[in-house]
C-alpha positions as MATLAB code, in Angstrom:
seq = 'XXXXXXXXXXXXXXXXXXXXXXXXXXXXXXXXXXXXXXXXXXXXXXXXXXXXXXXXXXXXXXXXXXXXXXXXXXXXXXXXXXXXXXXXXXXXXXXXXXXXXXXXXXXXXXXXXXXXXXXXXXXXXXXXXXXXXXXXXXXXXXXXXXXXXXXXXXXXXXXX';
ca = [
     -37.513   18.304  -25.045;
     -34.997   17.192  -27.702;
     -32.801   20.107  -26.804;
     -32.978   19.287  -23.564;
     -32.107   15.208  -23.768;
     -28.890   16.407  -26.038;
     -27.715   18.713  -22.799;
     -27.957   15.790  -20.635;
     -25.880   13.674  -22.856;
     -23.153   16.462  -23.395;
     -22.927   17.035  -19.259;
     -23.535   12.350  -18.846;
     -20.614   12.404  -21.503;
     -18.122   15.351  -19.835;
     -18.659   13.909  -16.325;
     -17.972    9.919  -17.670;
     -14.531   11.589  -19.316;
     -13.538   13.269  -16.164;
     -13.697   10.823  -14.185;
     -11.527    8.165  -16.908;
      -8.923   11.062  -17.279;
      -8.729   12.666  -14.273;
      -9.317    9.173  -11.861;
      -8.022   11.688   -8.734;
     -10.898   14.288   -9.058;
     -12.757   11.427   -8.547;
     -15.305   11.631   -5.209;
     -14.463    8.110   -4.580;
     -11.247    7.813   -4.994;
      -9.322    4.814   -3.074;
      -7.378    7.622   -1.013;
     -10.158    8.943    0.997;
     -10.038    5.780    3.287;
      -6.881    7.291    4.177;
      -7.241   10.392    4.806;
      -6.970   10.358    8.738;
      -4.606    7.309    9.074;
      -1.119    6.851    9.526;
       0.831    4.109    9.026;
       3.717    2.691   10.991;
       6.563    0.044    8.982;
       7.880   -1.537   11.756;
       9.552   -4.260   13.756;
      10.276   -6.320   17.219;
      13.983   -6.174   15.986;
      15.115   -3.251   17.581;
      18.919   -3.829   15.854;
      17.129   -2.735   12.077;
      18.140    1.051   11.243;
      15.210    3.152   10.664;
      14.246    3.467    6.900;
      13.909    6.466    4.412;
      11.053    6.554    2.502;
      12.854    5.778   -0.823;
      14.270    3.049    1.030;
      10.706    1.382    1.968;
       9.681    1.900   -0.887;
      12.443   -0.267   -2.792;
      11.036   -2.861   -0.024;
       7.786   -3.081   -0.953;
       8.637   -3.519   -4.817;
      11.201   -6.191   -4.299;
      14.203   -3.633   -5.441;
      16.237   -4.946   -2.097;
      15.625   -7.125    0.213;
      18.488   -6.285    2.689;
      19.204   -3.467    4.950;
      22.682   -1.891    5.966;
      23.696   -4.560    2.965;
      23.857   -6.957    5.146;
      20.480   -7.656    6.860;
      18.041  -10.104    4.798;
      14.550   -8.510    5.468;
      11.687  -10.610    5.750;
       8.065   -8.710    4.364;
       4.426   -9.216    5.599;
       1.783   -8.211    4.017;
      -1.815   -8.314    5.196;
      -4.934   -9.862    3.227;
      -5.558   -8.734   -0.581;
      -9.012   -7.731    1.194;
      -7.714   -5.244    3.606;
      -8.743   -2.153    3.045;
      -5.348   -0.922    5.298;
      -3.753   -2.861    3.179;
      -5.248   -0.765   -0.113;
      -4.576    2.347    1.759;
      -1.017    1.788    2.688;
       0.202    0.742   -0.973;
      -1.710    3.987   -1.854;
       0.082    5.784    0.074;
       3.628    4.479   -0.148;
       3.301    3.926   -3.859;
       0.868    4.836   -5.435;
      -0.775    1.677   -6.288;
      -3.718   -0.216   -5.892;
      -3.757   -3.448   -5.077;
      -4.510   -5.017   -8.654;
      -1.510   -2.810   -9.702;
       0.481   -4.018   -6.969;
      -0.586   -8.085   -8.091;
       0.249   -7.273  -11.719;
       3.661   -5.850  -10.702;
       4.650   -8.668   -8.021;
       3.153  -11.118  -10.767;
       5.488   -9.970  -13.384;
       8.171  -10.235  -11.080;
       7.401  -13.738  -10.032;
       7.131  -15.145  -13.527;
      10.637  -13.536  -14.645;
      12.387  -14.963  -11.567;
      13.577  -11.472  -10.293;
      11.210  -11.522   -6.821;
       8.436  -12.681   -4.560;
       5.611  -11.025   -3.031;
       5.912  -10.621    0.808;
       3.759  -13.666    2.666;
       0.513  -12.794    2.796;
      -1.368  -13.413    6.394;
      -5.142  -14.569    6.777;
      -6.290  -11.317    8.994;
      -4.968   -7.893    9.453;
      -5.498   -8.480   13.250;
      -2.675   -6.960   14.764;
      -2.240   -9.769   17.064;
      -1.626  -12.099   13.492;
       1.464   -9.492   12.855;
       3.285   -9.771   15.822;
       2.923  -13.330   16.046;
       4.279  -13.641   12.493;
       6.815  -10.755   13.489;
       8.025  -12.675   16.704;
       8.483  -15.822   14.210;
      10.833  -13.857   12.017;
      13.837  -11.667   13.582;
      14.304   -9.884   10.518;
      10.208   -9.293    9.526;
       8.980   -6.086    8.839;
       5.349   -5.375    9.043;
       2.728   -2.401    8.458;
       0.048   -1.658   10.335;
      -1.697    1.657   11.224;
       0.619    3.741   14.022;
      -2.113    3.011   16.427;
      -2.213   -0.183   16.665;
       1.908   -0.873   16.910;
       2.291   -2.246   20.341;
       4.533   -0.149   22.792;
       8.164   -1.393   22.703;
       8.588   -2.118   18.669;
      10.723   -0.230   16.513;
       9.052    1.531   14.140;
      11.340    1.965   11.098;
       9.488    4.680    9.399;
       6.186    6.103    9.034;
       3.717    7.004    6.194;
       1.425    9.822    6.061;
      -1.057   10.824    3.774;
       0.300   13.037    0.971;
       3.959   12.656    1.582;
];
């Protein structure tokens, strides 16, 4: 019986180090919401080039906030307790969404940027309305749910 208590620990202990080392083996990993989606970073200005992913990526960490040089971009985000929202910092980053506070926190406090406006829903309807209130705004939202006649800048797969 003693023998057999220890060989539970040993397998309790491997399994609890897996999953702190090796977070992406992990069965519920923050990823697998995302698995069938794809997102969309768009606009309803139709004058904004379309964006590499390097590029929307400097975006969404506050690294430029212009386009062509020239055009001051405007970023939404949706609600801290979207779960598109988790999934599409995931996949254009690599982040969570605590990550993703910390960093825009840090950048806050030393002057050097601010977070993109954060809306009350992730209702699509919310985005354009905030979109058709800023020329320049840039949104995210699954490709799916981008209305017919915006320009979608770039979009995001899972695992590219």
């Amino acid at each position: 019986m003693y023998k057999g208590l220890k060989y539970k620990s040993f397998i309790s202990l491997i399994t609890l180090w897996g999953l702190l080392f090796f977070p992406s083996f992990s069965t519920f990993s923050a990823s697998d919401n995302a698995k069938d989606i794809e997102f969309a970073v768009f606009s309803l200005n139709s004058e904004l080039p379309n964006l590499t992913k390097s590029k929307a990526r400097m975006l969404y960490k506050g690294r430029t906030k212009k386009l062509n040089g020239s055009i001051k971009i405007v970023l939404v985000d949706l609600p801290e307790t979207s779960i598109l929202r988790e999934d599409f910092y995931n996949m254009l980053l690599g982040k969570s969404i605590s990550q993703m506070n910390g960093y825009w926190a840090s950048l806050s406090f030393s002057g050097k940027g601010t977070p993109p406006k954060e809306l009350n829903s992730d209702d699509i309807k919310e985005i354009i309305e905030w979109l058709n209130n800023n020329p320049n705004g840039i949104a995210y939202a699954p490709v799916s749910s981008v209305p017919a006649g915006a320009n979608i800048l770039i979009t995001i797969l899972q695992g590219e």
